[in-house]
Amino acid sequence: VLSIARVTYMSRTRETAGLLTLEQWPPAAVARSLLEEGIHSFQAYVCENLGSPAERVTQGSLADIAKDTFGPLNVMILVRKATAAGAAGQAGSRLFGNPDECFLQSRPKRGLLTPAELRALALAELALASDSVVWDVGAGSGSVGLEAARIAAAGVVHAIEMDPDDHRLIEANAARFGVSNLRAVLGKAPEAWNDLPDPDAIYVGGSGRDVQMLVEEAWKRLKAGGRLVTACNSIENLAAVHALLRARSTDAAYWMVNIARGVEQLDRIRVEAINPSFLIAATKPARP
């Protein structure tokens, strides 16, 4: 017997899922909840009264199941449709590492989005649990926070952004991806996070001059044992954050990430380089 939050998490990460429903959460209610979360990619099977003369197996889409009624003794099986992986550009076809084109971006600032490859590495280093509380500081259009919210489906992500246009984009992208556990916070850090719950993980965008200050202030609020990850695109920011984290953590790690994407040109393949970035990650030690 699973909570509906856990079922939603499983539906985003598994090809198949089976659950014993409850009287307060019959198959129709489960199907409606998944549809409200923007999850449409499963074929459902409801197996009622197995082994009895009243045995019945109902097959249909989530929309079909949402309209039906079932006996209290049942097992509900969800099987991802074969076409659900979708085209590479379909919003939300991957749990994380979705192509950059899936996200709405500000036209004048287009290209500042965290690239999919770097985003996947950063999310891996955040070491998220299904119920993590996450801060995405300097969220931009929200790509890191949105995918963190899909991984931590039973948790909550606070995407903090001071630009009103980008703040609206975060909300639009959350709707586009069917993510309901992301909170877009409009305001300038660190003041904007004063009333937020202490996080289990923090991602700090590293394109501005205030990265060192933001990392230092965010580190104070990070829970013991929590992870902080930042991506810097300048040597100066790398040096500043390196000095700060080396003095506070015993496991700080650093990477220089160089990515070149293959592009077909007539009958040949050439590669286009993405601007290199420095990825930094550290765990906050447990209190003595």
CSV table of C-alpha atoms in Angstrom, one decimal:
chain,number,residue,atom,x,y,z
A,1,VAL,CA,0.0,0.0,0.0
A,2,LEU,CA,1.6,3.2,-1.1
A,3,SER,CA,1.0,6.9,-0.6
A,4,ILE,CA,-0.3,8.8,-3.7
A,5,ALA,CA,3.0,10.9,-3.6
A,6,ARG,CA,5.0,7.7,-3.8
A,7,VAL,CA,2.8,6.4,-6.6
A,8,THR,CA,3.4,9.7,-8.5
A,9,TYR,CA,7.2,9.3,-7.9
A,10,MET,CA,7.1,5.7,-9.2
A,11,SER,CA,5.1,6.7,-12.3
A,12,ARG,CA,7.9,9.2,-13.2
A,13,THR,CA,10.7,6.7,-12.7
A,14,ARG,CA,9.4,3.2,-13.5
A,15,GLU,CA,8.2,1.4,-16.6
A,16,THR,CA,5.7,-0.6,-14.6
A,17,ALA,CA,4.1,-0.2,-11.1
A,18,GLY,CA,1.7,-2.3,-9.1
A,19,LEU,CA,-0.3,-1.2,-6.1
A,20,LEU,CA,-2.9,-2.3,-3.7
A,21,THR,CA,-5.5,0.4,-3.6
A,22,LEU,CA,-7.3,1.7,-0.5
A,23,GLU,CA,-10.9,2.4,0.1
A,24,GLN,CA,-10.1,6.1,0.3
A,25,TRP,CA,-7.9,5.8,-2.8
A,26,PRO,CA,-9.7,3.5,-5.3
A,27,PRO,CA,-8.3,3.1,-8.8
A,28,ALA,CA,-10.4,5.9,-10.2
A,29,ALA,CA,-9.0,8.4,-7.6
A,30,VAL,CA,-5.5,7.2,-8.3
A,31,ALA,CA,-6.0,7.7,-12.0
A,32,ARG,CA,-7.5,11.1,-11.6
A,33,SER,CA,-4.6,12.2,-9.3
A,34,LEU,CA,-2.0,11.1,-11.9
A,35,LEU,CA,-3.8,12.9,-14.7
A,36,GLU,CA,-3.9,16.1,-12.5
A,37,GLU,CA,-0.1,15.7,-12.2
A,38,GLY,CA,0.2,15.7,-16.0
A,39,ILE,CA,0.9,12.0,-16.2
A,40,HIS,CA,-0.9,10.4,-19.2
A,41,SER,CA,1.6,7.9,-20.4
A,42,PHE,CA,0.4,4.7,-18.8
A,43,GLN,CA,-2.0,1.9,-19.7
A,44,ALA,CA,-3.8,0.7,-16.6
A,45,TYR,CA,-5.1,-2.7,-15.6
A,46,VAL,CA,-7.4,-3.2,-12.6
A,47,CYS,CA,-7.8,-6.8,-11.4
A,48,GLU,CA,-10.8,-7.2,-9.1
A,49,ASN,CA,-11.9,-10.2,-6.9
A,50,LEU,CA,-9.1,-12.4,-8.3
A,51,GLY,CA,-9.9,-16.1,-7.8
A,52,SER,CA,-13.6,-15.6,-7.2
A,53,PRO,CA,-16.6,-16.0,-9.5
A,54,ALA,CA,-16.8,-12.2,-9.7
A,55,GLU,CA,-13.3,-11.9,-11.0
A,56,ARG,CA,-12.9,-9.1,-13.5
A,57,VAL,CA,-9.9,-7.4,-15.3
A,58,THR,CA,-10.4,-4.0,-16.7
A,59,GLN,CA,-7.9,-2.5,-19.2
A,60,GLY,CA,-7.8,1.1,-20.3
A,61,SER,CA,-6.1,4.5,-20.3
A,62,LEU,CA,-5.9,6.5,-17.1
A,63,ALA,CA,-8.8,8.6,-18.4
A,64,ASP,CA,-10.9,5.4,-18.8
A,65,ILE,CA,-10.1,4.2,-15.3
A,66,ALA,CA,-10.9,7.6,-13.8
A,67,LYS,CA,-14.5,7.2,-15.0
A,68,ASP,CA,-15.1,3.7,-13.8
A,69,THR,CA,-15.9,2.1,-10.4
A,70,PHE,CA,-14.4,-1.0,-8.9
A,71,GLY,CA,-14.8,-3.4,-6.1
A,72,PRO,CA,-12.7,-2.9,-2.9
A,73,LEU,CA,-10.5,-6.0,-3.5
A,74,ASN,CA,-8.3,-5.1,-6.4
A,75,VAL,CA,-4.8,-4.7,-7.7
A,76,MET,CA,-3.9,-1.9,-10.0
A,77,ILE,CA,-1.1,-2.3,-12.5
A,78,LEU,CA,0.4,0.6,-14.5
A,79,VAL,CA,2.4,-0.1,-17.7
A,80,ARG,CA,4.1,2.7,-19.5
A,81,LYS,CA,2.9,2.9,-23.1
A,82,ALA,CA,5.5,1.9,-25.7
A,83,THR,CA,5.4,5.4,-27.3
A,84,ALA,CA,5.7,7.2,-24.0
A,85,ALA,CA,9.4,7.8,-24.3
A,86,GLY,CA,8.4,10.3,-27.0
A,87,ALA,CA,10.5,12.4,-29.2
A,88,ALA,CA,13.7,13.9,-27.8
A,89,GLY,CA,12.1,17.3,-27.7
A,90,GLN,CA,8.9,16.4,-25.9
A,91,ALA,CA,8.7,18.2,-22.5
A,92,GLY,CA,9.1,15.8,-19.7
A,93,SER,CA,9.9,12.6,-21.7
A,94,ARG,CA,12.9,12.0,-19.4
A,95,LEU,CA,13.0,12.1,-15.6
A,96,PHE,CA,16.0,14.5,-15.9
A,97,GLY,CA,18.5,15.6,-18.5
A,98,ASN,CA,15.7,16.7,-20.8
A,99,PRO,CA,16.9,18.6,-23.9
A,100,ASP,CA,17.4,22.3,-23.5
A,101,GLU,CA,14.7,23.0,-26.1
A,102,CYS,CA,12.0,21.5,-23.8
A,103,PHE,CA,12.2,24.5,-21.5
A,104,LEU,CA,10.7,27.9,-22.2
A,105,GLN,CA,13.5,30.6,-22.0
A,106,SER,CA,13.7,34.3,-22.1
A,107,ARG,CA,14.6,35.3,-25.6
A,108,PRO,CA,17.2,38.0,-24.8
A,109,LYS,CA,18.9,35.7,-22.3
A,110,ARG,CA,18.5,32.5,-24.3
A,111,GLY,CA,21.5,30.2,-23.9
A,112,LEU,CA,22.0,30.9,-20.2
A,113,LEU,CA,20.0,27.8,-19.3
A,114,THR,CA,22.0,25.1,-17.6
A,115,PRO,CA,22.9,22.6,-20.4
A,116,ALA,CA,21.3,19.2,-20.2
A,117,GLU,CA,24.6,17.4,-19.7
A,118,LEU,CA,25.8,19.7,-16.9
A,119,ARG,CA,22.3,19.6,-15.4
A,120,ALA,CA,22.4,15.8,-15.2
A,121,LEU,CA,25.8,15.8,-13.5
A,122,ALA,CA,24.6,18.5,-11.0
A,123,LEU,CA,21.5,16.6,-10.1
A,124,ALA,CA,23.5,13.4,-9.6
A,125,GLU,CA,25.8,15.2,-7.2
A,126,LEU,CA,22.9,16.7,-5.2
A,127,ALA,CA,22.2,13.1,-4.1
A,128,LEU,CA,18.4,13.7,-3.8
A,129,ALA,CA,16.0,11.5,-2.0
A,130,SER,CA,12.4,11.1,-3.0
A,131,ASP,CA,11.3,13.5,-0.1
A,132,SER,CA,14.2,16.0,-0.2
A,133,VAL,CA,13.7,19.7,0.4
A,134,VAL,CA,15.7,21.5,-2.2
A,135,TRP,CA,16.7,25.1,-3.0
A,136,ASP,CA,17.5,26.2,-6.6
A,137,VAL,CA,19.2,29.6,-6.0
A,138,GLY,CA,19.3,31.9,-9.1
A,139,ALA,CA,16.9,29.5,-10.8
A,140,GLY,CA,16.6,31.3,-14.1
A,141,SER,CA,13.9,29.6,-16.1
A,142,GLY,CA,14.0,26.7,-13.6
A,143,SER,CA,15.5,23.8,-15.4
A,144,VAL,CA,17.5,22.4,-12.5
A,145,GLY,CA,14.8,23.0,-10.0
A,146,LEU,CA,12.1,21.4,-12.2
A,147,GLU,CA,14.1,18.2,-12.7
A,148,ALA,CA,15.0,18.1,-9.0
A,149,ALA,CA,11.3,18.3,-8.3
A,150,ARG,CA,10.6,15.3,-10.5
A,151,ILE,CA,13.3,13.3,-8.7
A,152,ALA,CA,12.2,14.4,-5.2
A,153,ALA,CA,8.5,13.9,-6.1
A,154,ALA,CA,7.4,13.5,-2.5
A,155,GLY,CA,9.5,16.5,-1.4
A,156,VAL,CA,9.5,20.2,-2.4
A,157,VAL,CA,11.8,22.4,-4.4
A,158,HIS,CA,12.0,26.2,-3.9
A,159,ALA,CA,13.2,27.9,-7.1
A,160,ILE,CA,14.5,31.3,-6.1
A,161,GLU,CA,14.7,34.0,-8.8
A,162,MET,CA,14.8,37.8,-8.6
A,163,ASP,CA,13.9,38.5,-12.3
A,164,PRO,CA,10.1,38.8,-12.7
A,165,ASP,CA,10.2,37.5,-16.3
A,166,ASP,CA,12.2,34.4,-15.3
A,167,HIS,CA,10.0,33.9,-12.3
A,168,ARG,CA,7.0,33.7,-14.6
A,169,LEU,CA,8.9,31.3,-16.9
A,170,ILE,CA,9.6,29.0,-13.9
A,171,GLU,CA,5.8,28.8,-13.3
A,172,ALA,CA,5.1,28.2,-17.0
A,173,ASN,CA,7.7,25.5,-17.2
A,174,ALA,CA,6.4,23.8,-14.1
A,175,ALA,CA,2.9,23.7,-15.8
A,176,ARG,CA,4.5,22.5,-19.0
A,177,PHE,CA,6.2,19.6,-17.2
A,178,GLY,CA,3.3,18.8,-15.0
A,179,VAL,CA,5.3,19.5,-11.8
A,180,SER,CA,3.3,20.5,-8.7
A,181,ASN,CA,5.9,20.3,-6.0
A,182,LEU,CA,8.0,23.3,-7.2
A,183,ARG,CA,7.5,26.7,-5.5
A,184,ALA,CA,8.7,29.7,-7.5
A,185,VAL,CA,10.0,32.3,-5.1
A,186,LEU,CA,10.4,35.8,-6.5
A,187,GLY,CA,13.1,37.8,-4.7
A,188,LYS,CA,16.8,38.4,-4.3
A,189,ALA,CA,18.9,35.9,-2.4
A,190,PRO,CA,19.7,35.6,0.5
A,191,GLU,CA,16.8,37.7,1.8
A,192,ALA,CA,14.3,35.7,-0.4
A,193,TRP,CA,15.0,32.5,1.5
A,194,ASN,CA,14.6,33.9,5.0
A,195,ASP,CA,11.2,32.2,5.5
A,196,LEU,CA,11.9,28.9,3.6
A,197,PRO,CA,12.5,25.6,5.4
A,198,ASP,CA,16.1,24.5,5.8
A,199,PRO,CA,17.1,22.4,2.7
A,200,ASP,CA,18.6,18.9,2.3
A,201,ALA,CA,20.2,20.0,-0.9
A,202,ILE,CA,21.1,23.4,-2.6
A,203,TYR,CA,22.0,24.2,-6.2
A,204,VAL,CA,23.5,27.7,-6.7
A,205,GLY,CA,23.7,29.1,-10.2
A,206,GLY,CA,27.2,30.4,-10.8
A,207,SER,CA,27.1,33.0,-13.5
A,208,GLY,CA,27.0,36.2,-11.3
A,209,ARG,CA,29.6,37.9,-9.2
A,210,ASP,CA,27.8,37.1,-5.9
A,211,VAL,CA,28.4,33.3,-6.1
A,212,GLN,CA,30.8,33.2,-3.2
A,213,MET,CA,28.4,35.2,-1.0
A,214,LEU,CA,25.4,33.1,-2.0
A,215,VAL,CA,27.3,29.8,-1.3
A,216,GLU,CA,28.5,31.1,2.1
A,217,GLU,CA,25.0,32.2,3.1
A,218,ALA,CA,23.3,29.1,1.7
A,219,TRP,CA,25.8,26.8,3.5
A,220,LYS,CA,24.6,28.2,6.8
A,221,ARG,CA,21.1,27.1,6.2
A,222,LEU,CA,22.0,23.7,4.7
A,223,LYS,CA,21.1,20.8,6.9
A,224,ALA,CA,24.0,18.7,8.4
A,225,GLY,CA,24.7,15.9,5.9
A,226,GLY,CA,23.1,17.9,3.1
A,227,ARG,CA,24.7,18.6,-0.3
A,228,LEU,CA,25.6,21.9,-2.0
A,229,VAL,CA,26.4,22.0,-5.7
A,230,THR,CA,27.3,25.0,-7.8
A,231,ALA,CA,28.3,25.5,-11.4
A,232,CYS,CA,30.8,28.3,-12.0
A,233,ASN,CA,31.7,29.6,-15.5
A,234,SER,CA,34.7,31.7,-14.4
A,235,ILE,CA,38.1,30.8,-12.9
A,236,GLU,CA,37.6,33.7,-10.4
A,237,ASN,CA,34.3,32.2,-9.0
A,238,LEU,CA,35.9,28.7,-9.0
A,239,ALA,CA,38.8,30.0,-6.8
A,240,ALA,CA,36.6,31.8,-4.4
A,241,VAL,CA,34.1,28.9,-3.9
A,242,HIS,CA,37.0,26.4,-3.7
A,243,ALA,CA,38.6,28.4,-0.8
A,244,LEU,CA,35.3,28.7,1.0
A,245,LEU,CA,34.2,25.0,0.7
A,246,ARG,CA,37.7,23.6,1.4
A,247,ALA,CA,37.5,25.3,4.8
A,248,ARG,CA,34.1,23.9,5.6
A,249,SER,CA,33.9,20.4,4.1
A,250,THR,CA,36.2,17.4,3.9
A,251,ASP,CA,34.8,16.0,0.7
A,252,ALA,CA,34.5,19.0,-1.6
A,253,ALA,CA,35.0,17.9,-5.2
A,254,TYR,CA,35.6,19.8,-8.4
A,255,TRP,CA,35.2,19.1,-12.1
A,256,MET,CA,35.8,21.0,-15.3
A,257,VAL,CA,33.1,20.0,-17.7
A,258,ASN,CA,33.7,20.3,-21.4
A,259,ILE,CA,30.8,19.1,-23.7
A,260,ALA,CA,30.7,19.1,-27.4
A,261,ARG,CA,27.5,18.1,-29.2
A,262,GLY,CA,27.5,16.3,-32.5
A,263,VAL,CA,25.6,18.1,-35.3
A,264,GLU,CA,24.8,16.6,-38.7
A,265,GLN,CA,25.9,18.8,-41.6
A,266,LEU,CA,25.0,17.3,-44.9
A,267,ASP,CA,26.6,13.9,-44.9
A,268,ARG,CA,29.1,14.6,-42.1
A,269,ILE,CA,29.1,15.1,-38.4
A,270,ARG,CA,30.8,18.0,-36.7
A,271,VAL,CA,30.8,19.0,-33.1
A,272,GLU,CA,29.9,22.3,-31.5
A,273,ALA,CA,31.4,23.0,-28.1
A,274,ILE,CA,29.3,24.3,-25.2
A,275,ASN,CA,31.1,26.9,-22.9
A,276,PRO,CA,33.1,25.0,-20.3
A,277,SER,CA,31.9,25.0,-16.7
A,278,PHE,CA,33.3,24.2,-13.3
A,279,LEU,CA,31.1,22.0,-11.2
A,280,ILE,CA,31.7,22.0,-7.4
A,281,ALA,CA,30.0,19.8,-4.8
A,282,ALA,CA,30.4,19.3,-1.1
A,283,THR,CA,28.6,17.7,1.9
A,284,LYS,CA,28.0,19.6,5.1
A,285,PRO,CA,29.6,17.7,7.9
A,286,ALA,CA,27.3,16.4,10.7
A,287,ARG,CA,27.5,18.5,13.9
A,288,PRO,CA,29.8,17.1,16.5
